[in-house]
């Protein structure tokens, strides 16, 4: 079932800076290692954040996706709903998570109860490797979040439609910061990006023929209208690697 929310409603109801794919394409089976955190809410069962399998038992996501419970559910189905195959696991956020712009430690994993079979985990970047990127470098964001805002259903402001399906798009690097990469998602320059619902999801290095299975960063935030910038948390930093080393072997 398609869900539709006004942008005002989304901003009021969601205290998370979670994001979703805009101007994207149905993913099908292109990125089967990308999954979603699925929750049971009063309004239904649906994905609330995205993430990536980085080992047979470890699912990478964001710390701000914490719902206040340790036991969570993940699906790798192309469409996430009440009928999806759900895998149980334990959620661990970086204990240093904060709201600091310098380094929020906004990173988390789900340690799954059983190894996932039949999926090849994504890779992580080498330490400091993203410093060598040039402005304009292509990325491929993937996630289960909402679509680009529209006002097609009438007055009352922009609305976001949620298909709860895995999608992908390409974006390009705007700037590099110590903890962040900022990607363009300006459709007028040929870029797409993320919006509410894609937090924790991967941004793979490269796009189209140059795409790799290396996750450069996880989607964290962006502009409120999901039209300009996709801000991702770097996975090659000392702080990100310190947390991840507790759960997976690092390159």
C-alpha angles and dihedrals in degrees: 000000000000115000121209124193132173113243089242090055091049093051092048098045100040115064089180123091087228120158142199141207115278126195087002139146130240105268100211106175098332094106107023091158089067114090143165138243105237124203136189108231135171089257094050144281116303144134117280101178139012133227148161137251106239097170132009089270105025126083116190120217141136131293093227088063088077111128092186096262129102098210113071141163131237131192131192094191115127089237118037120212143118090298096053123116104256124204117202126222147144121271119225121183124191103270088220092061111140141146096260114135091211092063120340095182085225096170134114142164137210113220103211120222092230132025115262111241127207097023127101110222119235120248130244125229124256118257112287092353096130092064088079094060119115127222108270095034109150125244134182114220116197129188152124101249136117131299129254112293117264136169095217095129094061141269123343102083135281120337131202122217119209118207092172089219130127112259137171137202139167128253135172133233116260102173145348123229129177093262103013145053116205115210128193116240095174107140090204090066093045096262132126130186148156141319140169111336102029099087113136091021122130131264104201121209110252132012136238109343092002096049117126132191090244114116106219094184146340124251111255113155147331141165117331094244094050092230108106120029139024110199114201132188113240117239096196096069125107092245095050091046092048090058096041093049088070090066111024141024111260129220 
